mmCIF file of C-alpha atoms and ligand atoms in Angstrom:
data_model
loop_
_atom_site.group_PDB
_atom_site.id
_atom_site.type_symbol
_atom_site.label_atom_id
_atom_site.label_comp_id
_atom_site.label_asym_id
_atom_site.label_seq_id
_atom_site.Cartn_x
_atom_site.Cartn_y
_atom_site.Cartn_z
ATOM 1 C CA MET A 1 0.000 0.000 0.000
ATOM 2 C CA ASN A 2 1.347 3.411 -0.951
ATOM 3 C CA ILE A 3 0.806 6.410 1.212
ATOM 4 C CA ASP A 4 -0.822 9.214 -0.773
ATOM 5 C CA VAL A 5 0.265 12.827 -0.965
ATOM 6 C CA PRO A 6 -1.622 14.701 1.786
ATOM 7 C CA ARG A 7 -4.093 16.947 -0.064
ATOM 8 C CA HIS A 8 -4.976 19.286 2.766
ATOM 9 C CA ILE A 9 -1.587 20.991 3.136
ATOM 10 C CA VAL A 10 -1.616 24.767 2.643
ATOM 11 C CA SER A 11 1.384 27.046 2.300
ATOM 12 C CA LEU A 12 2.744 28.953 5.288
ATOM 13 C CA ASP A 13 1.409 32.288 4.077
ATOM 14 C CA LYS A 14 -2.089 30.849 4.568
ATOM 15 C CA ILE A 15 -1.257 29.809 8.138
ATOM 16 C CA LEU A 16 0.830 32.685 9.406
ATOM 17 C CA PRO A 17 -0.847 36.046 10.081
ATOM 18 C CA SER A 18 -0.229 38.554 7.278
ATOM 19 C CA GLU A 19 1.357 40.860 9.833
ATOM 20 C CA PRO A 20 3.518 39.053 12.400
ATOM 21 C CA LEU A 21 2.387 39.308 16.014
ATOM 22 C CA LEU A 22 4.530 41.386 18.347
ATOM 23 C CA MET A 23 6.092 38.667 20.505
ATOM 24 C CA MET A 24 5.968 40.045 24.056
ATOM 25 C CA GLY A 25 5.680 36.770 25.936
ATOM 26 C CA ALA A 26 8.169 34.740 27.960
ATOM 27 C CA GLY A 27 10.012 33.638 24.798
ATOM 28 C CA PRO A 28 10.701 33.168 21.984
ATOM 29 C CA VAL A 29 11.375 36.881 21.657
ATOM 30 C CA PRO A 30 11.546 39.037 18.502
ATOM 31 C CA ILE A 31 14.905 38.809 16.754
ATOM 32 C CA PRO A 32 16.801 41.733 15.243
ATOM 33 C CA HIS A 33 16.929 41.798 11.455
ATOM 34 C CA ARG A 34 20.644 40.943 11.374
ATOM 35 C CA VAL A 35 20.023 37.828 13.425
ATOM 36 C CA ALA A 36 17.268 36.754 11.024
ATOM 37 C CA GLN A 37 19.514 37.398 8.041
ATOM 38 C CA ALA A 38 22.348 35.350 9.513
ATOM 39 C CA ASN A 39 19.902 32.542 10.224
ATOM 40 C CA SER A 40 19.098 32.255 6.523
ATOM 41 C CA ILE A 41 22.648 31.213 5.565
ATOM 42 C CA VAL A 42 24.076 27.695 5.376
ATOM 43 C CA ILE A 43 27.836 27.161 5.371
ATOM 44 C CA ASN A 44 30.146 24.168 5.844
ATOM 45 C CA HIS A 45 30.069 23.030 9.466
ATOM 46 C CA VAL A 46 33.824 22.427 9.554
ATOM 47 C CA GLY A 47 36.695 24.335 7.979
ATOM 48 C CA GLN A 48 38.292 27.742 8.183
ATOM 49 C CA THR A 49 35.194 29.915 8.002
ATOM 50 C CA MET A 50 33.353 27.976 10.674
ATOM 51 C CA SER A 51 36.422 27.910 12.963
ATOM 52 C CA GLN A 52 36.744 31.650 12.817
ATOM 53 C CA ILE A 53 33.058 32.076 13.632
ATOM 54 C CA ILE A 54 33.258 29.617 16.538
ATOM 55 C CA GLU A 55 36.295 31.423 17.974
ATOM 56 C CA GLN A 56 34.367 34.695 17.882
ATOM 57 C CA VAL A 57 31.247 33.126 19.421
ATOM 58 C CA LYS A 58 33.411 31.887 22.318
ATOM 59 C CA ASP A 59 35.208 35.224 22.755
ATOM 60 C CA MET A 60 31.925 37.115 22.807
ATOM 61 C CA SER A 61 30.384 34.528 25.141
ATOM 62 C CA ARG A 62 33.229 35.023 27.607
ATOM 63 C CA TYR A 63 32.273 38.686 27.774
ATOM 64 C CA VAL A 64 28.555 37.977 28.109
ATOM 65 C CA PHE A 65 29.089 35.287 30.793
ATOM 66 C CA GLN A 66 31.871 37.389 32.393
ATOM 67 C CA THR A 67 34.328 34.512 32.502
ATOM 68 C CA HIS A 68 37.843 33.653 31.375
ATOM 69 C CA SER A 69 36.843 30.025 31.074
ATOM 70 C CA GLN A 70 38.123 28.094 28.075
ATOM 71 C CA HIS A 71 35.180 25.727 28.349
ATOM 72 C CA ILE A 72 32.326 27.383 26.515
ATOM 73 C CA LEU A 73 30.273 24.865 24.591
ATOM 74 C CA GLY A 74 27.334 25.259 22.282
ATOM 75 C CA VAL A 75 24.595 22.702 21.959
ATOM 76 C CA ALA A 76 22.130 22.060 19.150
ATOM 77 C CA GLY A 77 18.947 22.146 21.144
ATOM 78 C CA PRO A 78 16.707 24.221 23.387
ATOM 79 C CA GLY A 79 17.714 25.786 26.689
ATOM 80 C CA SER A 80 16.667 22.487 28.238
ATOM 81 C CA ALA A 81 19.375 20.675 26.263
ATOM 82 C CA ALA A 82 21.944 23.054 27.755
ATOM 83 C CA MET A 83 20.468 22.377 31.208
ATOM 84 C CA GLU A 84 20.739 18.651 30.597
ATOM 85 C CA MET A 85 24.283 19.017 29.308
ATOM 86 C CA ALA A 86 25.343 20.689 32.557
ATOM 87 C CA ILE A 87 23.447 18.160 34.661
ATOM 88 C CA VAL A 88 24.567 14.924 33.012
ATOM 89 C CA ASN A 89 28.204 15.942 32.729
ATOM 90 C CA LEU A 90 28.633 17.337 36.235
ATOM 91 C CA ILE A 91 26.446 14.981 38.237
ATOM 92 C CA GLU A 92 27.431 11.371 38.660
ATOM 93 C CA PRO A 93 24.689 8.820 39.252
ATOM 94 C CA SER A 94 24.010 8.347 42.981
ATOM 95 C CA SER A 95 25.809 11.558 43.943
ATOM 96 C CA THR A 96 23.894 14.060 46.065
ATOM 97 C CA VAL A 97 22.382 17.250 44.653
ATOM 98 C CA VAL A 98 20.581 20.120 46.357
ATOM 99 C CA SER A 99 18.081 21.896 44.079
ATOM 100 C CA ILE A 100 16.593 25.261 44.922
ATOM 101 C CA CYS A 101 13.112 25.089 43.397
ATOM 102 C CA ASN A 102 11.105 28.291 42.871
ATOM 103 C CA GLY A 103 8.986 27.046 40.038
ATOM 104 C CA PHE A 104 8.794 25.099 36.826
ATOM 105 C CA PHE A 105 12.302 25.503 35.387
ATOM 106 C CA SER A 106 14.278 25.177 38.600
ATOM 107 C CA SER A 107 12.265 22.011 39.267
ATOM 108 C CA ARG A 108 13.146 20.779 35.783
ATOM 109 C CA LEU A 109 16.827 20.893 36.776
ATOM 110 C CA ALA A 110 15.978 18.737 39.805
ATOM 111 C CA GLU A 111 14.026 16.299 37.653
ATOM 112 C CA MET A 112 16.877 15.988 35.177
ATOM 113 C CA ALA A 113 19.212 15.113 38.039
ATOM 114 C CA GLU A 114 16.725 12.546 39.363
ATOM 115 C CA ARG A 115 16.528 10.935 35.946
ATOM 116 C CA ILE A 116 20.224 10.130 36.044
ATOM 117 C CA ASN A 117 19.683 8.609 39.487
ATOM 118 C CA ALA A 118 21.220 11.357 41.541
ATOM 119 C CA GLN A 119 20.014 11.724 45.112
ATOM 120 C CA VAL A 120 18.161 15.046 44.836
ATOM 121 C CA GLU A 121 17.220 17.106 47.891
ATOM 122 C CA ARG A 122 14.796 19.874 46.905
ATOM 123 C CA ILE A 123 14.418 23.169 48.708
ATOM 124 C CA ASN A 124 10.860 24.093 47.725
ATOM 125 C CA VAL A 125 10.506 27.852 48.013
ATOM 126 C CA PRO A 126 6.885 29.095 48.088
ATOM 127 C CA ASP A 127 5.912 31.622 45.361
ATOM 128 C CA GLY A 128 6.628 35.174 46.312
ATOM 129 C CA GLN A 129 9.263 34.344 48.900
ATOM 130 C CA PRO A 130 13.038 34.571 48.610
ATOM 131 C CA VAL A 131 15.123 31.488 49.293
ATOM 132 C CA ASP A 132 16.425 31.669 52.839
ATOM 133 C CA LEU A 133 20.238 31.508 52.943
ATOM 134 C CA ALA A 134 20.085 29.831 56.347
ATOM 135 C CA VAL A 135 17.998 27.041 54.824
ATOM 136 C CA VAL A 136 20.508 26.641 51.986
ATOM 137 C CA ALA A 137 23.334 26.477 54.542
ATOM 138 C CA ALA A 138 21.449 23.854 56.541
ATOM 139 C CA TYR A 139 20.883 21.691 53.437
ATOM 140 C CA LEU A 140 24.546 21.966 52.482
ATOM 141 C CA GLU A 141 25.611 20.979 56.000
ATOM 142 C CA LYS A 142 23.174 18.109 56.245
ATOM 143 C CA HIS A 143 23.525 16.595 52.770
ATOM 144 C CA GLN A 144 27.078 17.579 51.768
ATOM 145 C CA PRO A 145 26.036 17.641 48.090
ATOM 146 C CA LYS A 146 28.531 17.606 45.240
ATOM 147 C CA THR A 147 26.253 19.894 43.220
ATOM 148 C CA LEU A 148 23.671 22.618 43.803
ATOM 149 C CA THR A 149 21.269 23.740 41.066
ATOM 150 C CA MET A 150 19.312 26.985 40.840
ATOM 151 C CA VAL A 151 17.877 29.536 38.431
ATOM 152 C CA GLN A 152 18.783 33.206 38.355
ATOM 153 C CA GLY A 153 15.351 34.131 37.037
ATOM 154 C CA GLU A 154 12.430 31.719 37.376
ATOM 155 C CA THR A 155 10.405 32.525 34.263
ATOM 156 C CA SER A 156 7.366 30.552 35.422
ATOM 157 C CA SER A 157 6.734 32.285 38.768
ATOM 158 C CA THR A 158 8.605 35.499 37.817
ATOM 159 C CA VAL A 159 10.860 35.277 40.874
ATOM 160 C CA TYR A 160 14.429 36.583 40.852
ATOM 161 C CA ASN A 161 17.155 34.891 42.892
ATOM 162 C CA GLY A 162 19.492 37.793 43.595
ATOM 163 C CA ASN A 163 21.788 35.911 45.944
ATOM 164 C CA ILE A 164 23.797 33.684 43.604
ATOM 165 C CA ARG A 165 27.034 35.110 44.922
ATOM 166 C CA GLN A 166 26.183 34.378 48.560
ATOM 167 C CA ILE A 167 25.011 30.887 47.652
ATOM 168 C CA CYS A 168 28.259 30.213 45.763
ATOM 169 C CA ASN A 169 30.215 31.413 48.812
ATOM 170 C CA LEU A 170 28.342 28.982 51.013
ATOM 171 C CA ALA A 171 28.696 26.163 48.490
ATOM 172 C CA ARG A 172 32.435 26.617 48.253
ATOM 173 C CA GLN A 173 32.805 25.721 51.947
ATOM 174 C CA TYR A 174 31.414 22.269 51.129
ATOM 175 C CA ASN A 175 33.170 21.779 47.786
ATOM 176 C CA THR A 176 29.735 21.932 46.198
ATOM 177 C CA GLN A 177 29.645 22.997 42.555
ATOM 178 C CA VAL A 178 26.876 25.404 41.555
ATOM 179 C CA ILE A 179 24.916 25.190 38.300
ATOM 180 C CA VAL A 180 22.960 28.343 37.421
ATOM 181 C CA ASP A 181 20.246 28.501 34.787
ATOM 182 C CA ALA A 182 20.412 31.985 33.250
ATOM 183 C CA VAL A 183 18.211 31.276 30.216
ATOM 184 C CA CYS A 184 15.957 34.303 30.627
ATOM 185 C CA THR A 185 18.418 36.570 32.429
ATOM 186 C CA LEU A 186 21.788 36.378 30.668
ATOM 187 C CA SER A 187 22.621 39.758 29.106
ATOM 188 C CA THR A 188 19.497 41.369 30.619
ATOM 189 C CA MET A 189 20.961 41.785 34.145
ATOM 190 C CA PRO A 190 24.351 41.273 35.782
ATOM 191 C CA LEU A 191 25.743 37.744 36.124
ATOM 192 C CA LYS A 192 29.445 37.511 36.913
ATOM 193 C CA MET A 193 30.365 33.901 36.489
ATOM 194 C CA ASP A 194 34.018 34.129 37.598
ATOM 195 C CA LYS A 195 33.630 36.776 40.256
ATOM 196 C CA TRP A 196 30.702 34.989 41.886
ATOM 197 C CA GLY A 197 32.318 31.588 41.467
ATOM 198 C CA VAL A 198 29.601 29.839 39.464
ATOM 199 C CA ASP A 199 30.675 26.444 38.045
ATOM 200 C CA ALA A 200 28.259 26.149 35.163
ATOM 201 C CA VAL A 201 26.033 28.748 33.552
ATOM 202 C CA ILE A 202 23.337 27.778 31.080
ATOM 203 C CA THR A 203 21.554 29.875 28.518
ATOM 204 C CA GLY A 204 19.219 29.346 25.588
ATOM 205 C CA GLY A 205 18.962 31.309 22.345
ATOM 206 C CA GLN A 206 15.455 32.666 22.312
ATOM 207 C CA LYS A 207 15.257 34.622 25.555
ATOM 208 C CA GLY A 208 17.812 36.998 27.067
ATOM 209 C CA LEU A 209 20.175 36.711 24.108
ATOM 210 C CA ALA A 210 17.440 37.535 21.564
ATOM 211 C CA SER A 211 18.507 34.903 19.056
ATOM 212 C CA ILE A 212 16.537 31.995 17.618
ATOM 213 C CA PRO A 213 15.478 28.922 19.603
ATOM 214 C CA GLY A 214 17.472 25.750 19.006
ATOM 215 C CA VAL A 215 21.061 26.746 19.711
ATOM 216 C CA SER A 216 22.120 27.116 23.339
ATOM 217 C CA LEU A 217 25.298 27.707 25.343
ATOM 218 C CA VAL A 218 26.885 26.310 28.499
ATOM 219 C CA ALA A 219 29.960 27.740 30.202
ATOM 220 C CA PHE A 220 31.875 25.451 32.566
ATOM 221 C CA SER A 221 34.417 26.784 35.069
ATOM 222 C CA THR A 222 37.927 25.305 35.207
ATOM 223 C CA ASN A 223 36.854 23.427 38.350
ATOM 224 C CA ALA A 224 33.797 22.030 36.669
ATOM 225 C CA TRP A 225 35.861 20.964 33.683
ATOM 226 C CA GLU A 226 38.286 19.122 35.945
ATOM 227 C CA ARG A 227 35.382 17.167 37.366
ATOM 228 C CA ILE A 228 34.179 16.334 33.852
ATOM 229 C CA GLU A 229 37.641 15.219 32.731
ATOM 230 C CA SER A 230 38.245 13.080 35.772
ATOM 231 C CA ARG A 231 34.986 11.131 35.585
ATOM 232 C CA PRO A 232 35.729 7.437 35.406
ATOM 233 C CA ASP A 233 32.379 6.364 33.922
ATOM 234 C CA ARG A 234 31.168 6.725 30.338
ATOM 235 C CA LEU A 235 28.131 9.026 29.916
ATOM 236 C CA HIS A 236 24.860 7.481 28.772
ATOM 237 C CA HIS A 237 24.297 10.595 26.650
ATOM 238 C CA TRP A 238 26.190 10.817 23.404
ATOM 239 C CA CYS A 239 24.951 14.120 21.945
ATOM 240 C CA LEU A 240 25.290 15.882 25.303
ATOM 241 C CA ASP A 241 28.718 14.503 26.216
ATOM 242 C CA ALA A 242 30.804 17.607 26.954
ATOM 243 C CA LYS A 243 34.074 15.856 26.121
ATOM 244 C CA LEU A 244 32.736 15.005 22.659
ATOM 245 C CA ALA A 245 31.296 18.516 22.206
ATOM 246 C CA ASP A 246 34.709 19.899 23.163
ATOM 247 C CA LYS A 247 36.095 18.322 19.971
ATOM 248 C CA PHE A 248 33.981 20.634 17.868
ATOM 249 C CA TRP A 249 33.995 23.718 20.084
ATOM 250 C CA ASN A 250 37.681 23.700 21.004
ATOM 251 C CA LYS A 251 39.574 21.253 18.828
ATOM 252 C CA LYS A 252 38.338 22.091 15.307
ATOM 253 C CA SER A 253 37.106 18.585 14.813
ATOM 254 C CA TYR A 254 33.779 16.805 14.331
ATOM 255 C CA HIS A 255 31.179 15.791 16.895
ATOM 256 C CA TYR A 256 27.871 16.117 15.050
ATOM 257 C CA THR A 257 26.929 18.497 12.261
ATOM 258 C CA ALA A 258 26.604 21.792 14.056
ATOM 259 C CA PRO A 259 23.430 23.864 13.528
ATOM 260 C CA VAL A 260 25.358 26.263 11.311
ATOM 261 C CA SER A 261 22.573 28.755 10.565
ATOM 262 C CA GLY A 262 21.626 28.940 14.208
ATOM 263 C CA ILE A 263 25.248 29.504 15.192
ATOM 264 C CA LEU A 264 25.482 32.337 12.677
ATOM 265 C CA ALA A 265 22.332 33.831 14.217
ATOM 266 C CA LEU A 266 23.816 33.453 17.704
ATOM 267 C CA HIS A 267 27.006 35.120 16.495
ATOM 268 C CA GLU A 268 25.008 38.132 15.389
ATOM 269 C CA ALA A 269 22.976 38.240 18.603
ATOM 270 C CA LEU A 270 26.197 38.200 20.649
ATOM 271 C CA ARG A 271 27.802 40.786 18.422
ATOM 272 C CA LEU A 272 24.863 43.140 18.950
ATOM 273 C CA ILE A 273 25.238 42.653 22.718
ATOM 274 C CA CYS A 274 28.972 43.439 22.539
ATOM 275 C CA HIS A 275 28.216 46.481 20.423
ATOM 276 C CA GLU A 276 25.618 47.746 22.883
ATOM 277 C CA THR A 277 27.835 46.756 25.868
ATOM 278 C CA LEU A 278 26.483 44.938 28.900
ATOM 279 C CA ARG A 279 26.305 48.099 31.003
ATOM 280 C CA VAL A 280 24.044 49.911 28.542
ATOM 281 C CA ARG A 281 22.008 46.783 27.884
ATOM 282 C CA PHE A 282 21.382 46.177 31.602
ATOM 283 C CA GLU A 283 20.297 49.816 32.023
ATOM 284 C CA ARG A 284 17.925 49.561 29.073
ATOM 285 C CA HIS A 285 16.340 46.387 30.424
ATOM 286 C CA LEU A 286 15.997 47.829 33.918
ATOM 287 C CA ARG A 287 14.482 51.107 32.736
ATOM 288 C CA CYS A 288 12.018 49.413 30.381
ATOM 289 C CA SER A 289 10.932 46.714 32.812
ATOM 290 C CA LYS A 290 10.512 49.127 35.731
ATOM 291 C CA ALA A 291 8.518 51.530 33.544
ATOM 292 C CA LEU A 292 6.327 48.686 32.297
ATOM 293 C CA GLN A 293 5.733 47.538 35.881
ATOM 294 C CA ALA A 294 4.808 51.074 36.957
ATOM 295 C CA GLY A 295 2.449 51.339 33.985
ATOM 296 C CA ILE A 296 0.759 48.047 34.837
ATOM 297 C CA GLU A 297 0.204 49.139 38.436
ATOM 298 C CA ALA A 298 -1.141 52.485 37.243
ATOM 299 C CA LEU A 299 -3.678 50.592 35.123
ATOM 300 C CA GLY A 300 -4.919 49.313 38.458
ATOM 301 C CA LEU A 301 -3.493 45.793 38.117
ATOM 302 C CA GLU A 302 -1.392 43.899 40.609
ATOM 303 C CA LEU A 303 2.077 42.461 40.053
ATOM 304 C CA PHE A 304 2.448 38.889 41.279
ATOM 305 C CA ILE A 305 5.806 39.087 43.070
ATOM 306 C CA PRO A 306 6.929 41.641 45.699
ATOM 307 C CA GLU A 307 9.476 44.108 44.413
ATOM 308 C CA GLU A 308 12.497 42.802 46.388
ATOM 309 C CA ILE A 309 12.485 39.467 44.555
ATOM 310 C CA ARG A 310 10.622 40.398 41.399
ATOM 311 C CA LEU A 311 12.194 39.296 38.132
ATOM 312 C CA ASN A 312 12.576 42.116 35.616
ATOM 313 C CA SER A 313 13.118 39.869 32.576
ATOM 314 C CA VAL A 314 9.609 38.413 32.754
ATOM 315 C CA VAL A 315 6.862 40.328 34.549
ATOM 316 C CA GLY A 316 3.985 38.386 36.162
ATOM 317 C CA ILE A 317 0.624 40.143 36.359
ATOM 318 C CA VAL A 318 -2.247 38.892 38.508
ATOM 319 C CA VAL A 319 -5.287 38.258 36.298
ATOM 320 C CA PRO A 320 -8.197 40.303 37.717
ATOM 321 C CA ASN A 321 -11.235 38.474 39.064
ATOM 322 C CA GLY A 322 -13.751 37.700 36.355
ATOM 323 C CA VAL A 323 -11.179 37.752 33.541
ATOM 324 C CA ASP A 324 -10.350 34.506 31.778
ATOM 325 C CA SER A 325 -6.674 34.606 30.869
ATOM 326 C CA ALA A 326 -6.988 32.547 27.665
ATOM 327 C CA THR A 327 -9.676 34.958 26.403
ATOM 328 C CA LEU A 328 -7.530 37.926 27.401
ATOM 329 C CA LEU A 329 -4.535 36.608 25.439
ATOM 330 C CA ASP A 330 -6.793 35.902 22.498
ATOM 331 C CA ASN A 331 -8.217 39.439 22.568
ATOM 332 C CA MET A 332 -4.746 40.940 22.649
ATOM 333 C CA ARG A 333 -3.732 38.819 19.680
ATOM 334 C CA ARG A 334 -6.794 39.485 17.546
ATOM 335 C CA ARG A 335 -7.369 43.160 18.262
ATOM 336 C CA TYR A 336 -3.840 44.437 18.791
ATOM 337 C CA ARG A 337 -1.588 41.756 17.269
ATOM 338 C CA VAL A 338 0.343 41.476 20.509
ATOM 339 C CA GLU A 339 1.257 38.093 21.962
ATOM 340 C CA ILE A 340 1.923 37.663 25.688
ATOM 341 C CA SER A 341 2.149 34.463 27.776
ATOM 342 C CA GLY A 342 -0.202 32.610 30.044
ATOM 343 C CA SER A 343 1.038 30.682 33.023
ATOM 344 C CA PHE A 344 2.428 27.303 34.118
ATOM 345 C CA GLY A 345 0.333 27.330 37.266
ATOM 346 C CA PRO A 346 0.027 30.636 39.152
ATOM 347 C CA PRO A 347 -3.030 32.848 38.309
ATOM 348 C CA ILE A 348 -1.004 35.242 36.146
ATOM 349 C CA VAL A 349 -0.197 36.356 32.629
ATOM 350 C CA ARG A 350 3.407 37.212 31.779
ATOM 351 C CA ILE A 351 5.076 39.914 29.691
ATOM 352 C CA GLY A 352 8.686 39.427 28.628
ATOM 353 C CA GLN A 353 11.401 42.054 28.922
ATOM 354 C CA MET A 354 14.229 40.422 27.026
ATOM 355 C CA GLY A 355 16.171 41.884 24.106
ATOM 356 C CA GLU A 356 13.991 43.773 21.647
ATOM 357 C CA GLN A 357 11.015 43.497 23.973
ATOM 358 C CA SER A 358 12.700 46.200 26.070
ATOM 359 C CA ARG A 359 12.113 49.049 23.615
ATOM 360 C CA SER A 360 9.769 51.885 24.507
ATOM 361 C CA HIS A 361 7.618 51.587 21.348
ATOM 362 C CA ASN A 362 6.944 47.931 22.174
ATOM 363 C CA LEU A 363 6.078 48.812 25.770
ATOM 364 C CA PHE A 364 3.453 51.377 24.776
ATOM 365 C CA ARG A 365 1.836 49.021 22.313
ATOM 366 C CA THR A 366 1.775 46.140 24.787
ATOM 367 C CA LEU A 367 0.538 48.110 27.789
ATOM 368 C CA HIS A 368 -2.221 49.665 25.704
ATOM 369 C CA ALA A 369 -3.222 46.282 24.310
ATOM 370 C CA LEU A 370 -3.306 44.764 27.792
ATOM 371 C CA GLY A 371 -5.322 47.598 29.338
ATOM 372 C CA SER A 372 -7.780 47.990 26.473
ATOM 373 C CA SER A 373 -8.382 44.249 26.224
ATOM 374 C CA ILE A 374 -9.100 43.947 29.941
ATOM 375 C CA LYS A 375 -11.420 46.954 29.737
ATOM 376 C CA THR A 376 -13.478 45.369 26.966
ATOM 377 C CA MET A 377 -13.818 42.341 29.237
ATOM 378 C CA GLY A 378 -15.699 44.444 31.766
ATOM 379 C CA VAL A 379 -12.984 45.301 34.282
ATOM 380 C CA ASN A 380 -12.406 48.975 34.863
ATOM 381 C CA VAL A 381 -8.726 49.739 34.329
ATOM 382 C CA ASP A 382 -7.229 53.188 33.798
ATOM 383 C CA VAL A 383 -5.684 52.925 30.337
ATOM 384 C CA PRO A 384 -4.660 56.603 29.929
ATOM 385 C CA GLY A 385 -3.306 56.589 33.501
ATOM 386 C CA GLY A 386 -1.237 53.488 32.802
ATOM 387 C CA VAL A 387 0.181 54.856 29.572
ATOM 388 C CA ALA A 388 0.989 58.198 31.217
ATOM 389 C CA LYS A 389 2.804 56.428 34.044
ATOM 390 C CA LEU A 390 4.791 54.360 31.561
ATOM 391 C CA GLU A 391 5.876 57.537 29.818
ATOM 392 C CA SER A 392 6.750 59.467 32.970
ATOM 393 C CA THR A 393 8.721 56.536 34.393
ATOM 394 C CA LEU A 394 10.701 56.105 31.185
ATOM 395 C CA GLU A 395 11.473 59.833 31.269
ATOM 396 C CA SER A 396 12.496 59.820 34.917
ATOM 397 C CA PHE A 397 15.136 57.207 34.124
ATOM 398 C CA GLU A 398 16.416 59.211 31.189
ATOM 399 C CA GLN A 399 17.116 62.166 33.476
ATOM 400 C CA ASP A 400 19.210 60.072 35.859
HETATM 401 C C1 LIG B 501 12.677 28.934 28.880
HETATM 402 C C2 LIG B 501 13.511 28.529 30.004
HETATM 403 C C3 LIG B 501 14.148 27.292 30.033
HETATM 404 C C4 LIG B 501 13.946 26.239 28.963
HETATM 405 O O1 LIG B 501 14.312 26.682 27.700
HETATM 406 P P1 LIG B 501 13.773 25.851 26.423
HETATM 407 O O2 LIG B 501 14.495 26.499 25.294
HETATM 408 O O3 LIG B 501 12.301 26.018 26.400
HETATM 409 O O4 LIG B 501 14.169 24.446 26.641
HETATM 410 C C5 LIG B 501 14.931 26.983 31.099
HETATM 411 N N1 LIG B 501 15.102 27.843 32.113
HETATM 412 C C6 LIG B 501 14.522 29.047 32.127
HETATM 413 C C7 LIG B 501 14.766 29.961 33.283
HETATM 414 C C8 LIG B 501 13.708 29.434 31.082
HETATM 415 O O5 LIG B 501 13.128 30.633 31.093
#
């Protein structure tokens, strides 16, 4: 029996909206034109041209991660593949891990460790609360883990862990290596890998870096690399084996065919970050996110997380009583061509502030779309008041 040509297939232009939606959710984020252009090119995955590009990607990554480490590796895959690469290479089966869990992604790190049969001790932090350093110290003392995992920004609950440095200081006393997921935060707020003593930092393409999904990065410290090199066992994972990936990323040889177009896109995304400089980029993200938050509150809406531990890269907004969040998102899409995100659990919707999302013209459009859509759903929000507050807050930063 032959299988017939499917007759119902239509071309993409019939599926995609004629005008792209403004992507203001928790990722993927809009990509700059140069990144899109680079992503349209295919080159040989080995050879002179590729080597030069890889060297530059690593040099720029060292700046973005703030590390001198020689162990920057790319991975063909989502942010989760980079998470798994850090986990499976650094954590030996049956070794003990402490995982600080503030939501969906930090718990994913714990689950990945469990799946390779590590002994995982979770610190479950309730939404809206910071992780208590005394609790972390007690877990380290009690369990003497070889590894601790955490996120810098928990995209799902919109919590920010601002105490990576203190946690690394504690961990060092127990020879515990620290893995930090910086998928949504890297290049949007400070992360100093070497200075803070982080052993592995993970990022994806489609969030803080404002590249495409599907190519991700991991940076291992010298310490972490020593642990990887000295492991006696052979990894169950072939694609994610850091020693094999090192052949391509550092030894100009072959592991698997690298996602060349995606690496070119990443190169451009990193180059734009270097051009902007981290200092200016952090300021832009802070100003835009704070102004957006002020605008949302001036609409009369409530932010989900208290200011001290609120993530700026992804802002969580409490959905008002009587509003169905799926209908709200749908209204924003249909009427205003703005896409924001729903939730993985908490009663919130989420607006991203990563890369091109942190531009004032995108903020005005998104805040207006949010306010107007909620208003048409019967909840009285102050749209002009919100927009005015957004403007005045943006201006107040400019005068600083
Ligand atoms: C999105 C995200 C991930 C997972 O990235 P994928 O590319 O979806 O696999 C991991 N951690 C954080 C903090 C994220 O925001």
